[in-house]
Amino acid sequence: MLTKFLLSLLAVQHLVGAVNFAWEETQLTKDDIATFDSIAFADTALSVPVDSNINIATSSGRECKVGPWDTAWPTEAEWAAFNTSLDGALIMTVPQGAVCYPNDPHYDKAACAAVVEATAHSGGIVVDPSNIVQPWSAGEPCNITETPIGNCSLGGFPVYIVNATTVKHVQLGVNFARNKGIRLVVKNTGHDFVGRSVGAGALSIWLHNLQGQKFVPDFSGSNYCGPAARIAGGIQGWQVYNFMADNNISIVAPGESTVAILGGFTAVGGHSALTSYYGMGSDQAIQLQVVTADGRFLQVDTDNNADLFFAMRGGGGSTYGIVTSAVVKAFPPLTLQTAQFVWSGSLDANFSSPNIDPFTGAITVDKEAFWSGVREYIQFSRSVSSARGIGICNIDPPTDPLSGLFQMTGQFILPGQTLNDATAFLEPFFSTMIQLGIPLTQSNTTTITGQAYNTRRTGQGDPVSQNRFSSRLFPRTNWADPALFNATVQSIRAAKWQGFPNDAVNPAFRETLMHAIAFDSASPVKDGRVLPAKVVNAAHARLDSFIDAWRKLTPGSGAYMNEADVQEPEWQQSFFGDHYPRLLHIKRHRDPWGVFWAPTTPGSEAWEVVVADGLPLQTGPLCRT
Ligand SMILES: Cc1cc2nc3c(=O)[nH]c(=O)nc-3n(C[C@H](O)[C@H](O)[C@H](O)COP(=O)(O)OP(=O)(O)OC[C@H]3O[C@@H](n4cnc5c(N)ncnc54)[C@H](O)[C@@H]3O)c2cc1C
Ligand SMILES: *[C@@H]1O[C@H](CO)[C@@H](O)[C@H](O)[C@H]1NC(C)=O
Ligand SMILES: *[C@@H]1O[C@H](CO)[C@@H](O)[C@H](O)[C@H]1NC(C)=O
Ligand SMILES: *[C@@H]1O[C@H](CO)[C@@H](O)[C@H](O)[C@H]1NC(C)=O
Ligand SMILES: *[C@@H]1O[C@H](CO)[C@@H](O)[C@H](O)[C@H]1NC(C)=O
Ligand SMILES: *[C@@H]1O[C@H](CO)[C@@H](O)[C@H](O)[C@H]1NC(C)=O
Ligand SMILES: *[C@@H]1O[C@H](CO)[C@@H](O)[C@H](O)[C@H]1NC(C)=O
Ligand SMILES: *[C@@H]1O[C@H](CO)[C@@H](O)[C@H](O)[C@H]1NC(C)=O
Ligand SMILES: *[C@@H]1O[C@H](CO)[C@@H](O)[C@H](O)[C@H]1NC(C)=O
């Protein structure tokens, strides 16, 4: 009798624990569905995909998701009924730049000027329901500029958007897209670099307005007891930093202020200043609240839906379900000691080294000294990693290849150290640099300063530019063998031609010591047009040739999917390693309908976006391969 009573009490507590925020109690019910079949839940007993609504294009004979170009596309009355079920939260997409196009009904010169200014930083893009930070992946169909060329169109942007503020809204979006065979995309902040938050002819679920943060000083779960925080799906980095300051705590959060903490950051890995100290973003989640592909709302942790708990912390965003909120670990407040330094390398063969500018303190050295300094920086990064810190550097090639200067901008971030600790720790680095002819300690461009990790921020975000990415994770073993280490440094040097490598010392990418990135500023789109495939492919091949050299030096390693090439060869191994077969199994089991799809996520090889010349854009229909 007593046992039974205790058990039922536990069950009640369990239900209470299932919801982090009041808006998660607003869920889709059988009564809401009544006779409107389009919003019904899937029958989870079915293990065979129900594809009855997927359009079979007659011309090509391929099965594709239903788009506005198909007769199976819902009628206006159906969209209106869907909107009613959502209590009016359905938005018809108007690209953020539409106000800039004189031929567009939304044209408004003053509004255009304001949007041009706001979207120069990422914060101005996060607040728009459809726009993304790298719109080239949508074909840049509505470039935001006061001097537009051509007309504004939807391109790869979705057609309709659910402005979600409750779990019910998210469930409705998932059910409607699945039942009608429509492509579903999920936009949080839109930071994804390759178009994982857009799609032509899609219904999008916009998570930005899922808001809330609560500190739980003494969370108690089966896999974690201690301080924690309940965080809503739409919360961005800057909000987390302010919340940390309010509560005198630390939480592992994205370095960029406007990246969502529970979006791609938690779903794919998430590196930050605290990576070597407390682990990666994915490691922080203790519990997730999730709407799955069948439309149901689940608690996901070590005891409930453990397959999803494994997969949704590193196995890909928009793949298994939509995270409406989570409980993440919280830690005591921390100070970060940051050492920042800059030196330049001259291409002038007669340059006599070193030269310290008496006014700015800027150091310029000859080309060989420049690269030996870079080598020492990479070498010393191993010690920084052992001290639970990270390094971040940019190597900028000369803008003028004949006469300019290379510039190395580096920093080491040492969490939890005092200024004295950090100064003593860095002494060997600075003295070796003096021996190499780079007297950083005499320069006033070198500083070591302490700052609270939980320093307040604003939501403006970083300046936006169009880039293509490629990257590689260099494992610890590349430091152990001197010849391999030299080859590693040489490969970084060889990639200097355009763009810059950026390294973050990172043992919590398990074996990784360096995350090296090369950017290519060549966008596949120019003046409102996708460039000829020949041009796009040539630019990509050039970038890839350097990454290929990095791949050869790091066999069996991989790349960080969030900051990698969408055309990465053998991406399954590269982005997920040995986890791939297990992730694919979970994906197929949890989403046999293929409701969730984003490029290079587990199971995505079953579908492809059909675009002329196979360019990696989100501008065409999504069809089975
Ligand atoms: C300027 C800049 C700086 C960056 N800095 C860092 C950094 O410091 N560290 C780091 O690790 N990464 C960094 N990134 C990469 C960033 O982590 C990824 O772009 C990440 O995917 C962004 O996630 P988001 O949810 O904010 O963006 P979105 O583009 O909205 O979403 C990314 C993907 O996750 C899916 N998704 C988003 N939210 C959810 C959810 N709640 N449930 C299910 N699926 C969801 C989307 O469908 C999409 O597939 C940076 C990117 C940029 C542009
Ligand atoms: C959905 O309904 C709301 C409220 O009636 C309305 O403002 C909105 O325009 C509708 N959305 C669409 C796409 O029609
Ligand atoms: C742009 O839109 C206008 C008005 O709708 C139309 O007349 C014109 O042909 C369009 N131009 C292009 C290039 O599509
Ligand atoms: C989204 O919904 C919120 C809450 O109802 C509302 O305040 C906001 O204006 C909506 N955003 C858009 C773009 O419709
Ligand atoms: C913040 O927390 C630290 C350690 O947990 C404590 O020493 C300090 O007094 C706290 N500060 C405030 C203002 O509460
Ligand atoms: C470098 O020095 C050599 C020998 O003094 C001289 O001939 C040459 O012109 C110099 N080059 C430059 C770029 O100044
Ligand atoms: C750098 O140092 C020089 C010489 O010591 C000094 O004149 C100059 O003001 C310093 N510059 C800055 C920005 O501190
Ligand atoms: C690696 O490079 C350094 C510096 O350039 C050199 O001194 C060393 O001999 C090289 N080691 C090997 C094994 O090639
Ligand atoms: C967008 O417009 C700006 C300003 O006119 C221009 O520099 C840029 O090349 C355009 N981008 C694309 C992709 O067309």
PDB file of N, CA, C and O in Angstrom, residues 13-34:
ATOM      1  N   GLN A  13       5.268  13.666  -9.790  1.00  0.00           N
ATOM      2  CA  GLN A  13       6.435  14.549  -9.842  1.00  0.00           C
ATOM      3  C   GLN A  13       7.091  14.476 -11.219  1.00  0.00           C
ATOM      4  O   GLN A  13       7.542  15.473 -11.744  1.00  0.00           O
ATOM      5  N   HIS A  14       7.085  13.278 -11.740  1.00  0.00           N
ATOM      6  CA  HIS A  14       7.695  13.079 -13.041  1.00  0.00           C
ATOM      7  C   HIS A  14       7.015  13.954 -14.095  1.00  0.00           C
ATOM      8  O   HIS A  14       7.670  14.627 -14.886  1.00  0.00           O
ATOM      9  N   LEU A  15       5.693  13.982 -14.043  1.00  0.00           N
ATOM     10  CA  LEU A  15       4.947  14.801 -15.003  1.00  0.00           C
ATOM     11  C   LEU A  15       5.241  16.274 -14.819  1.00  0.00           C
ATOM     12  O   LEU A  15       5.459  16.999 -15.777  1.00  0.00           O
ATOM     13  N   VAL A  16       5.306  16.711 -13.558  1.00  0.00           N
ATOM     14  CA  VAL A  16       5.598  18.120 -13.283  1.00  0.00           C
ATOM     15  C   VAL A  16       6.972  18.472 -13.853  1.00  0.00           C
ATOM     16  O   VAL A  16       7.160  19.473 -14.521  1.00  0.00           O
ATOM     17  N   GLY A  17       7.933  17.559 -13.628  1.00  0.00           N
ATOM     18  CA  GLY A  17       9.293  17.787 -14.114  1.00  0.00           C
ATOM     19  C   GLY A  17       9.369  17.833 -15.629  1.00  0.00           C
ATOM     20  O   GLY A  17      10.347  18.298 -16.186  1.00  0.00           O
ATOM     21  N   ALA A  18       8.335  17.352 -16.305  1.00  0.00           N
ATOM     22  CA  ALA A  18       8.376  17.259 -17.755  1.00  0.00           C
ATOM     23  C   ALA A  18       8.245  18.608 -18.449  1.00  0.00           C
ATOM     24  O   ALA A  18       8.463  18.709 -19.636  1.00  0.00           O
ATOM     25  N   VAL A  19       7.878  19.632 -17.711  1.00  0.00           N
ATOM     26  CA  VAL A  19       7.663  20.920 -18.347  1.00  0.00           C
ATOM     27  C   VAL A  19       8.547  21.970 -17.687  1.00  0.00           C
ATOM     28  O   VAL A  19       8.537  22.123 -16.475  1.00  0.00           O
ATOM     29  N   ASN A  20       9.350  22.668 -18.488  1.00  0.00           N
ATOM     30  CA  ASN A  20      10.205  23.715 -17.931  1.00  0.00           C
ATOM     31  C   ASN A  20       9.522  25.071 -17.885  1.00  0.00           C
ATOM     32  O   ASN A  20       9.852  25.907 -17.058  1.00  0.00           O
ATOM     33  N   PHE A  21       8.575  25.315 -18.802  1.00  0.00           N
ATOM     34  CA  PHE A  21       7.940  26.631 -18.909  1.00  0.00           C
ATOM     35  C   PHE A  21       6.430  26.478 -19.094  1.00  0.00           C
ATOM     36  O   PHE A  21       5.966  25.479 -19.665  1.00  0.00           O
ATOM     37  N   ALA A  22       5.691  27.465 -18.647  1.00  0.00           N
ATOM     38  CA  ALA A  22       4.231  27.411 -18.718  1.00  0.00           C
ATOM     39  C   ALA A  22       3.748  27.182 -20.155  1.00  0.00           C
ATOM     40  O   ALA A  22       2.796  26.421 -20.381  1.00  0.00           O
ATOM     41  N   TRP A  23       4.403  27.797 -21.129  1.00  0.00           N
ATOM     42  CA  TRP A  23       3.934  27.659 -22.518  1.00  0.00           C
ATOM     43  C   TRP A  23       4.124  26.237 -23.054  1.00  0.00           C
ATOM     44  O   TRP A  23       3.585  25.895 -24.102  1.00  0.00           O
ATOM     45  N   GLU A  24       4.858  25.412 -22.314  1.00  0.00           N
ATOM     46  CA  GLU A  24       4.994  24.004 -22.734  1.00  0.00           C
ATOM     47  C   GLU A  24       3.788  23.167 -22.298  1.00  0.00           C
ATOM     48  O   GLU A  24       3.610  22.037 -22.737  1.00  0.00           O
ATOM     49  N   GLU A  25       2.974  23.756 -21.404  1.00  0.00           N
ATOM     50  CA  GLU A  25       1.749  23.051 -21.005  1.00  0.00           C
ATOM     51  C   GLU A  25       0.676  23.172 -22.081  1.00  0.00           C
ATOM     52  O   GLU A  25      -0.287  22.406 -22.085  1.00  0.00           O
ATOM     53  N   THR A  26       0.800  24.142 -22.966  1.00  0.00           N
ATOM     54  CA  THR A  26      -0.160  24.273 -24.066  1.00  0.00           C
ATOM     55  C   THR A  26       0.232  23.296 -25.164  1.00  0.00           C
ATOM     56  O   THR A  26       1.159  23.541 -25.938  1.00  0.00           O
ATOM     57  N   GLN A  27      -0.446  22.138 -25.155  1.00  0.00           N
ATOM     58  CA  GLN A  27      -0.096  21.048 -26.074  1.00  0.00           C
ATOM     59  C   GLN A  27      -1.304  20.676 -26.943  1.00  0.00           C
ATOM     60  O   GLN A  27      -2.447  20.932 -26.571  1.00  0.00           O
ATOM     61  N   LEU A  28      -1.016  20.051 -28.050  1.00  0.00           N
ATOM     62  CA  LEU A  28      -2.070  19.626 -28.983  1.00  0.00           C
ATOM     63  C   LEU A  28      -2.842  18.446 -28.388  1.00  0.00           C
ATOM     64  O   LEU A  28      -2.233  17.482 -27.923  1.00  0.00           O
ATOM     65  N   THR A  29      -4.175  18.528 -28.429  1.00  0.00           N
ATOM     66  CA  THR A  29      -5.009  17.447 -27.885  1.00  0.00           C
ATOM     67  C   THR A  29      -5.893  16.858 -28.981  1.00  0.00           C
ATOM     68  O   THR A  29      -6.058  17.457 -30.057  1.00  0.00           O
ATOM     69  N   LYS A  30      -6.486  15.718 -28.667  1.00  0.00           N
ATOM     70  CA  LYS A  30      -7.413  15.066 -29.600  1.00  0.00           C
ATOM     71  C   LYS A  30      -8.574  16.001 -29.924  1.00  0.00           C
ATOM     72  O   LYS A  30      -9.059  16.038 -31.050  1.00  0.00           O
ATOM     73  N   ASP A  31      -9.022  16.767 -28.912  1.00  0.00           N
ATOM     74  CA  ASP A  31     -10.133  17.699 -29.126  1.00  0.00           C
ATOM     75  C   ASP A  31      -9.764  18.776 -30.148  1.00  0.00           C
ATOM     76  O   ASP A  31     -10.597  19.204 -30.947  1.00  0.00           O
ATOM     77  N   ASP A  32      -8.515  19.229 -30.072  1.00  0.00           N
ATOM     78  CA  ASP A  32      -8.074  20.254 -31.038  1.00  0.00           C
ATOM     79  C   ASP A  32      -8.146  19.701 -32.457  1.00  0.00           C
ATOM     80  O   ASP A  32      -8.481  20.411 -33.402  1.00  0.00           O
ATOM     81  N   ILE A  33      -7.804  18.420 -32.573  1.00  0.00           N
ATOM     82  CA  ILE A  33      -7.731  17.824 -33.908  1.00  0.00           C
ATOM     83  C   ILE A  33      -9.149  17.587 -34.448  1.00  0.00           C
ATOM     84  O   ILE A  33      -9.447  17.953 -35.585  1.00  0.00           O
ATOM     85  N   ALA A  34     -10.018  17.030 -33.598  1.00  0.00           N
ATOM     86  CA  ALA A  34     -11.405  16.725 -33.992  1.00  0.00           C
ATOM     87  C   ALA A  34     -11.440  16.092 -35.378  1.00  0.00           C
ATOM     88  O   ALA A  34     -10.918  15.002 -35.560  1.00  0.00           O
TER      89      ALA A  34
END
